[in-house]
Amino acid sequence: MTHNNKAHRHSDRRQFFRTLSGRPAVRRPPWTAADLTQRCTGCDACIDACLEGVLVRGGGGFPEIRFDDDGCSLCGDCAAVCEADVFDTQRQAFPWHAQLEANCLALAQIHCQACQDACEWRAIRFPPALGRPPQPHIDSEACRGCGACLAVCPNDAITLADNGPVQPGARR
């Protein structure tokens, strides 16, 4: 068994146990596919090139993306330095979009628009409302899944939801 096949098997097992424990799925860098653990050499070039610092070395030595402190600007620096050809900037950057949870401060009538302020893609909006704070609306078609809103939400009320299967010929 080659090193990459063994690493892929361990990665799949690790993902299975993460799911059982209730922890979120491992999120991979933009423009990568499910075969990242088979193709990535673990050189860290993409991690070193990430100006936002959202790419980190994860389990098995493979890059993961974490939105703890910042979002991904989709600058493409990670893809530009990858010699293993793991990135394909012609595909959708991420297979997820932002989704509001019930503990959103704005939904509780508390004025907060931190997510809208952080959203470069203008996917999160707060249409004006009479007599109450504006309520958030996320346009899942405009959302790029960059995670900027997750990093700034004071109540951790935004999660990333899978976009589901893409229909042939469909654009997101």
PDB file of C-alpha atoms in Angstrom:
ATOM      1  CA  MET A   1       0.000   0.000   0.000  1.00  0.00           C
ATOM      2  CA  THR A   2       1.400   3.397  -0.939  1.00  0.00           C
ATOM      3  CA  HIS A   3       1.819   6.184   1.592  1.00  0.00           C
ATOM      4  CA  ASN A   4      -1.000   8.231   0.037  1.00  0.00           C
ATOM      5  CA  ASN A   5      -3.467   5.309   0.070  1.00  0.00           C
ATOM      6  CA  LYS A   6      -2.663   4.580   3.715  1.00  0.00           C
ATOM      7  CA  ALA A   7      -3.037   8.252   4.598  1.00  0.00           C
ATOM      8  CA  HIS A   8      -6.371   8.394   2.754  1.00  0.00           C
ATOM      9  CA  ARG A   9      -7.651   5.338   4.664  1.00  0.00           C
ATOM     10  CA  HIS A  10      -6.615   6.891   7.988  1.00  0.00           C
ATOM     11  CA  SER A  11      -8.206  10.191   6.978  1.00  0.00           C
ATOM     12  CA  ASP A  12     -11.512   8.458   6.182  1.00  0.00           C
ATOM     13  CA  ARG A  13     -11.421   6.651   9.538  1.00  0.00           C
ATOM     14  CA  ARG A  14     -10.575   9.883  11.369  1.00  0.00           C
ATOM     15  CA  GLN A  15     -13.495  11.617   9.631  1.00  0.00           C
ATOM     16  CA  PHE A  16     -15.840   8.793  10.668  1.00  0.00           C
ATOM     17  CA  PHE A  17     -14.874   9.095  14.344  1.00  0.00           C
ATOM     18  CA  ARG A  18     -15.107  12.903  14.235  1.00  0.00           C
ATOM     19  CA  THR A  19     -18.690  12.547  13.035  1.00  0.00           C
ATOM     20  CA  LEU A  20     -19.534  10.046  15.790  1.00  0.00           C
ATOM     21  CA  SER A  21     -18.137  12.383  18.446  1.00  0.00           C
ATOM     22  CA  GLY A  22     -20.304  15.256  17.225  1.00  0.00           C
ATOM     23  CA  ARG A  23     -17.371  17.358  16.039  1.00  0.00           C
ATOM     24  CA  PRO A  24     -17.733  19.123  12.702  1.00  0.00           C
ATOM     25  CA  ALA A  25     -16.321  17.628   9.539  1.00  0.00           C
ATOM     26  CA  VAL A  26     -12.795  18.463   8.480  1.00  0.00           C
ATOM     27  CA  ARG A  27     -12.961  21.344   6.048  1.00  0.00           C
ATOM     28  CA  ARG A  28     -10.422  21.348   3.230  1.00  0.00           C
ATOM     29  CA  PRO A  29      -8.924  24.330   1.341  1.00  0.00           C
ATOM     30  CA  PRO A  30     -10.841  26.015  -1.470  1.00  0.00           C
ATOM     31  CA  TRP A  31     -11.011  24.435  -4.914  1.00  0.00           C
ATOM     32  CA  THR A  32      -9.974  20.992  -3.666  1.00  0.00           C
ATOM     33  CA  ALA A  33     -11.787  17.704  -4.136  1.00  0.00           C
ATOM     34  CA  ALA A  34     -12.355  14.585  -2.060  1.00  0.00           C
ATOM     35  CA  ASP A  35      -9.129  13.086  -3.411  1.00  0.00           C
ATOM     36  CA  LEU A  36      -6.955  15.743  -1.689  1.00  0.00           C
ATOM     37  CA  THR A  37      -5.520  13.203   0.767  1.00  0.00           C
ATOM     38  CA  GLN A  38      -4.468  10.999  -2.129  1.00  0.00           C
ATOM     39  CA  ARG A  39      -2.817  13.753  -4.165  1.00  0.00           C
ATOM     40  CA  CYS A  40      -1.402  16.143  -1.544  1.00  0.00           C
ATOM     41  CA  THR A  41       2.282  15.697  -0.686  1.00  0.00           C
ATOM     42  CA  GLY A  42       2.010  17.521   2.655  1.00  0.00           C
ATOM     43  CA  CYS A  43       4.635  20.095   1.664  1.00  0.00           C
ATOM     44  CA  ASP A  44       2.818  22.966   3.484  1.00  0.00           C
ATOM     45  CA  ALA A  45       3.347  25.384   0.579  1.00  0.00           C
ATOM     46  CA  CYS A  46      -0.351  26.279   0.544  1.00  0.00           C
ATOM     47  CA  ILE A  47      -0.367  26.810   4.313  1.00  0.00           C
ATOM     48  CA  ASP A  48       2.688  29.063   4.119  1.00  0.00           C
ATOM     49  CA  ALA A  49       1.124  31.069   1.267  1.00  0.00           C
ATOM     50  CA  CYS A  50      -2.148  31.735   3.129  1.00  0.00           C
ATOM     51  CA  LEU A  51      -2.093  35.395   4.162  1.00  0.00           C
ATOM     52  CA  GLU A  52      -5.232  35.068   6.299  1.00  0.00           C
ATOM     53  CA  GLY A  53      -3.771  32.140   8.224  1.00  0.00           C
ATOM     54  CA  VAL A  54      -6.917  30.046   7.802  1.00  0.00           C
ATOM     55  CA  LEU A  55      -5.067  27.081   6.306  1.00  0.00           C
ATOM     56  CA  VAL A  56      -3.466  24.851   8.919  1.00  0.00           C
ATOM     57  CA  ARG A  57      -1.757  21.472   8.987  1.00  0.00           C
ATOM     58  CA  GLY A  58      -4.403  18.999  10.021  1.00  0.00           C
ATOM     59  CA  GLY A  59      -4.591  15.309  10.774  1.00  0.00           C
ATOM     60  CA  GLY A  60      -2.351  13.165   8.611  1.00  0.00           C
ATOM     61  CA  GLY A  61      -0.356  16.261   7.648  1.00  0.00           C
ATOM     62  CA  PHE A  62      -2.979  17.461   5.169  1.00  0.00           C
ATOM     63  CA  PRO A  63      -4.175  21.072   4.946  1.00  0.00           C
ATOM     64  CA  GLU A  64      -7.436  22.035   6.615  1.00  0.00           C
ATOM     65  CA  ILE A  65      -9.251  25.334   6.686  1.00  0.00           C
ATOM     66  CA  ARG A  66     -10.385  26.829   9.979  1.00  0.00           C
ATOM     67  CA  PHE A  67     -12.417  29.971  10.349  1.00  0.00           C
ATOM     68  CA  ASP A  68     -11.618  30.688  14.000  1.00  0.00           C
ATOM     69  CA  ASP A  69     -10.096  34.144  13.463  1.00  0.00           C
ATOM     70  CA  ASP A  70     -10.671  35.072   9.830  1.00  0.00           C
ATOM     71  CA  GLY A  71     -12.310  34.037   6.583  1.00  0.00           C
ATOM     72  CA  CYS A  72     -10.801  32.984   3.279  1.00  0.00           C
ATOM     73  CA  SER A  73     -10.452  35.855   0.807  1.00  0.00           C
ATOM     74  CA  LEU A  74     -10.286  33.380  -2.107  1.00  0.00           C
ATOM     75  CA  CYS A  75      -7.111  35.142  -3.241  1.00  0.00           C
ATOM     76  CA  GLY A  76      -5.785  31.970  -4.902  1.00  0.00           C
ATOM     77  CA  ASP A  77      -2.286  32.137  -3.402  1.00  0.00           C
ATOM     78  CA  CYS A  78      -2.640  28.578  -2.053  1.00  0.00           C
ATOM     79  CA  ALA A  79      -3.529  27.256  -5.502  1.00  0.00           C
ATOM     80  CA  ALA A  80      -0.732  29.186  -7.190  1.00  0.00           C
ATOM     81  CA  VAL A  81       2.037  27.603  -5.088  1.00  0.00           C
ATOM     82  CA  CYS A  82       0.777  23.991  -5.134  1.00  0.00           C
ATOM     83  CA  GLU A  83       3.078  21.755  -7.138  1.00  0.00           C
ATOM     84  CA  ALA A  84       0.916  18.649  -6.549  1.00  0.00           C
ATOM     85  CA  ASP A  85      -1.897  20.148  -8.661  1.00  0.00           C
ATOM     86  CA  VAL A  86      -4.451  19.609  -5.885  1.00  0.00           C
ATOM     87  CA  PHE A  87      -6.339  22.849  -6.567  1.00  0.00           C
ATOM     88  CA  ASP A  88      -8.698  23.430  -9.494  1.00  0.00           C
ATOM     89  CA  THR A  89      -9.833  27.061  -9.514  1.00  0.00           C
ATOM     90  CA  GLN A  90     -12.394  26.246 -12.215  1.00  0.00           C
ATOM     91  CA  ARG A  91     -14.532  24.399  -9.669  1.00  0.00           C
ATOM     92  CA  GLN A  92     -16.677  25.930  -6.950  1.00  0.00           C
ATOM     93  CA  ALA A  93     -14.434  27.115  -4.093  1.00  0.00           C
ATOM     94  CA  PHE A  94     -16.333  25.425  -1.264  1.00  0.00           C
ATOM     95  CA  PRO A  95     -19.163  22.862  -1.110  1.00  0.00           C
ATOM     96  CA  TRP A  96     -20.961  24.748   1.700  1.00  0.00           C
ATOM     97  CA  HIS A  97     -22.699  28.032   2.483  1.00  0.00           C
ATOM     98  CA  ALA A  98     -23.464  29.995   5.629  1.00  0.00           C
ATOM     99  CA  GLN A  99     -26.598  29.176   7.571  1.00  0.00           C
ATOM    100  CA  LEU A 100     -28.125  30.962  10.577  1.00  0.00           C
ATOM    101  CA  GLU A 101     -28.835  29.153  13.811  1.00  0.00           C
ATOM    102  CA  ALA A 102     -31.571  29.958  16.324  1.00  0.00           C
ATOM    103  CA  ASN A 103     -29.131  31.612  18.754  1.00  0.00           C
ATOM    104  CA  CYS A 104     -28.492  34.537  16.346  1.00  0.00           C
ATOM    105  CA  LEU A 105     -28.600  37.788  18.309  1.00  0.00           C
ATOM    106  CA  ALA A 106     -30.526  39.605  15.568  1.00  0.00           C
ATOM    107  CA  LEU A 107     -33.188  36.889  15.613  1.00  0.00           C
ATOM    108  CA  ALA A 108     -33.515  37.573  19.353  1.00  0.00           C
ATOM    109  CA  GLN A 109     -34.241  41.252  18.577  1.00  0.00           C
ATOM    110  CA  ILE A 110     -30.734  42.367  19.605  1.00  0.00           C
ATOM    111  CA  HIS A 111     -29.129  44.744  17.131  1.00  0.00           C
ATOM    112  CA  CYS A 112     -26.148  42.942  15.597  1.00  0.00           C
ATOM    113  CA  GLN A 113     -24.946  42.994  12.005  1.00  0.00           C
ATOM    114  CA  ALA A 114     -21.372  41.767  12.396  1.00  0.00           C
ATOM    115  CA  CYS A 115     -21.844  39.042   9.788  1.00  0.00           C
ATOM    116  CA  GLN A 116     -23.124  41.480   7.171  1.00  0.00           C
ATOM    117  CA  ASP A 117     -20.170  43.791   7.793  1.00  0.00           C
ATOM    118  CA  ALA A 118     -17.725  40.902   7.276  1.00  0.00           C
ATOM    119  CA  CYS A 119     -19.373  39.505   4.133  1.00  0.00           C
ATOM    120  CA  GLU A 120     -17.382  40.673   1.135  1.00  0.00           C
ATOM    121  CA  TRP A 121     -19.809  38.880  -1.211  1.00  0.00           C
ATOM    122  CA  ARG A 122     -22.863  40.729   0.159  1.00  0.00           C
ATOM    123  CA  ALA A 123     -24.590  37.405   0.717  1.00  0.00           C
ATOM    124  CA  ILE A 124     -25.805  38.454   4.178  1.00  0.00           C
ATOM    125  CA  ARG A 125     -28.217  41.351   4.329  1.00  0.00           C
ATOM    126  CA  PHE A 126     -30.408  42.957   6.925  1.00  0.00           C
ATOM    127  CA  PRO A 127     -33.427  44.447   5.167  1.00  0.00           C
ATOM    128  CA  PRO A 128     -34.913  47.321   7.180  1.00  0.00           C
ATOM    129  CA  ALA A 129     -37.852  46.479   9.416  1.00  0.00           C
ATOM    130  CA  LEU A 130     -40.312  48.802  11.141  1.00  0.00           C
ATOM    131  CA  GLY A 131     -40.432  48.733  14.927  1.00  0.00           C
ATOM    132  CA  ARG A 132     -37.737  46.106  15.446  1.00  0.00           C
ATOM    133  CA  PRO A 133     -34.117  45.415  14.611  1.00  0.00           C
ATOM    134  CA  PRO A 134     -33.610  44.178  11.057  1.00  0.00           C
ATOM    135  CA  GLN A 135     -33.588  40.431  10.581  1.00  0.00           C
ATOM    136  CA  PRO A 136     -30.749  38.692   8.727  1.00  0.00           C
ATOM    137  CA  HIS A 137     -31.178  37.055   5.368  1.00  0.00           C
ATOM    138  CA  ILE A 138     -28.513  34.823   3.793  1.00  0.00           C
ATOM    139  CA  ASP A 139     -28.572  34.445   0.030  1.00  0.00           C
ATOM    140  CA  SER A 140     -27.148  30.926  -0.368  1.00  0.00           C
ATOM    141  CA  GLU A 141     -26.596  31.548  -4.090  1.00  0.00           C
ATOM    142  CA  ALA A 142     -24.368  34.572  -3.372  1.00  0.00           C
ATOM    143  CA  CYS A 143     -22.584  32.954  -0.411  1.00  0.00           C
ATOM    144  CA  ARG A 144     -19.119  31.659  -1.302  1.00  0.00           C
ATOM    145  CA  GLY A 145     -18.629  29.743   1.968  1.00  0.00           C
ATOM    146  CA  CYS A 146     -15.552  31.828   2.818  1.00  0.00           C
ATOM    147  CA  GLY A 147     -16.200  31.723   6.575  1.00  0.00           C
ATOM    148  CA  ALA A 148     -15.702  35.439   7.229  1.00  0.00           C
ATOM    149  CA  CYS A 149     -19.079  35.590   8.965  1.00  0.00           C
ATOM    150  CA  LEU A 150     -18.204  32.664  11.249  1.00  0.00           C
ATOM    151  CA  ALA A 151     -15.078  34.379  12.503  1.00  0.00           C
ATOM    152  CA  VAL A 152     -16.906  37.553  13.581  1.00  0.00           C
ATOM    153  CA  CYS A 153     -20.204  36.196  14.932  1.00  0.00           C
ATOM    154  CA  PRO A 154     -20.233  37.016  18.660  1.00  0.00           C
ATOM    155  CA  ASN A 155     -22.663  34.193  19.447  1.00  0.00           C
ATOM    156  CA  ASP A 156     -21.352  31.428  17.131  1.00  0.00           C
ATOM    157  CA  ALA A 157     -24.761  31.472  15.450  1.00  0.00           C
ATOM    158  CA  ILE A 158     -23.577  30.714  11.924  1.00  0.00           C
ATOM    159  CA  THR A 159     -22.740  27.264  10.650  1.00  0.00           C
ATOM    160  CA  LEU A 160     -21.715  25.927   7.284  1.00  0.00           C
ATOM    161  CA  ALA A 161     -24.303  23.805   5.508  1.00  0.00           C
ATOM    162  CA  ASP A 162     -23.482  21.464   2.640  1.00  0.00           C
ATOM    163  CA  ASN A 163     -24.713  22.749  -0.708  1.00  0.00           C
ATOM    164  CA  GLY A 164     -25.722  19.231  -1.734  1.00  0.00           C
ATOM    165  CA  PRO A 165     -25.079  17.655  -5.107  1.00  0.00           C
ATOM    166  CA  VAL A 166     -24.573  20.035  -8.002  1.00  0.00           C
ATOM    167  CA  GLN A 167     -26.750  19.265 -10.990  1.00  0.00           C
ATOM    168  CA  PRO A 168     -24.891  18.906 -14.299  1.00  0.00           C
ATOM    169  CA  GLY A 169     -24.647  22.296 -15.958  1.00  0.00           C
ATOM    170  CA  ALA A 170     -25.777  24.140 -12.818  1.00  0.00           C
ATOM    171  CA  ARG A 171     -23.887  27.209 -11.640  1.00  0.00           C
ATOM    172  CA  ARG A 172     -23.419  28.214  -8.057  1.00  0.00           C
TER     173      ARG A 172
END
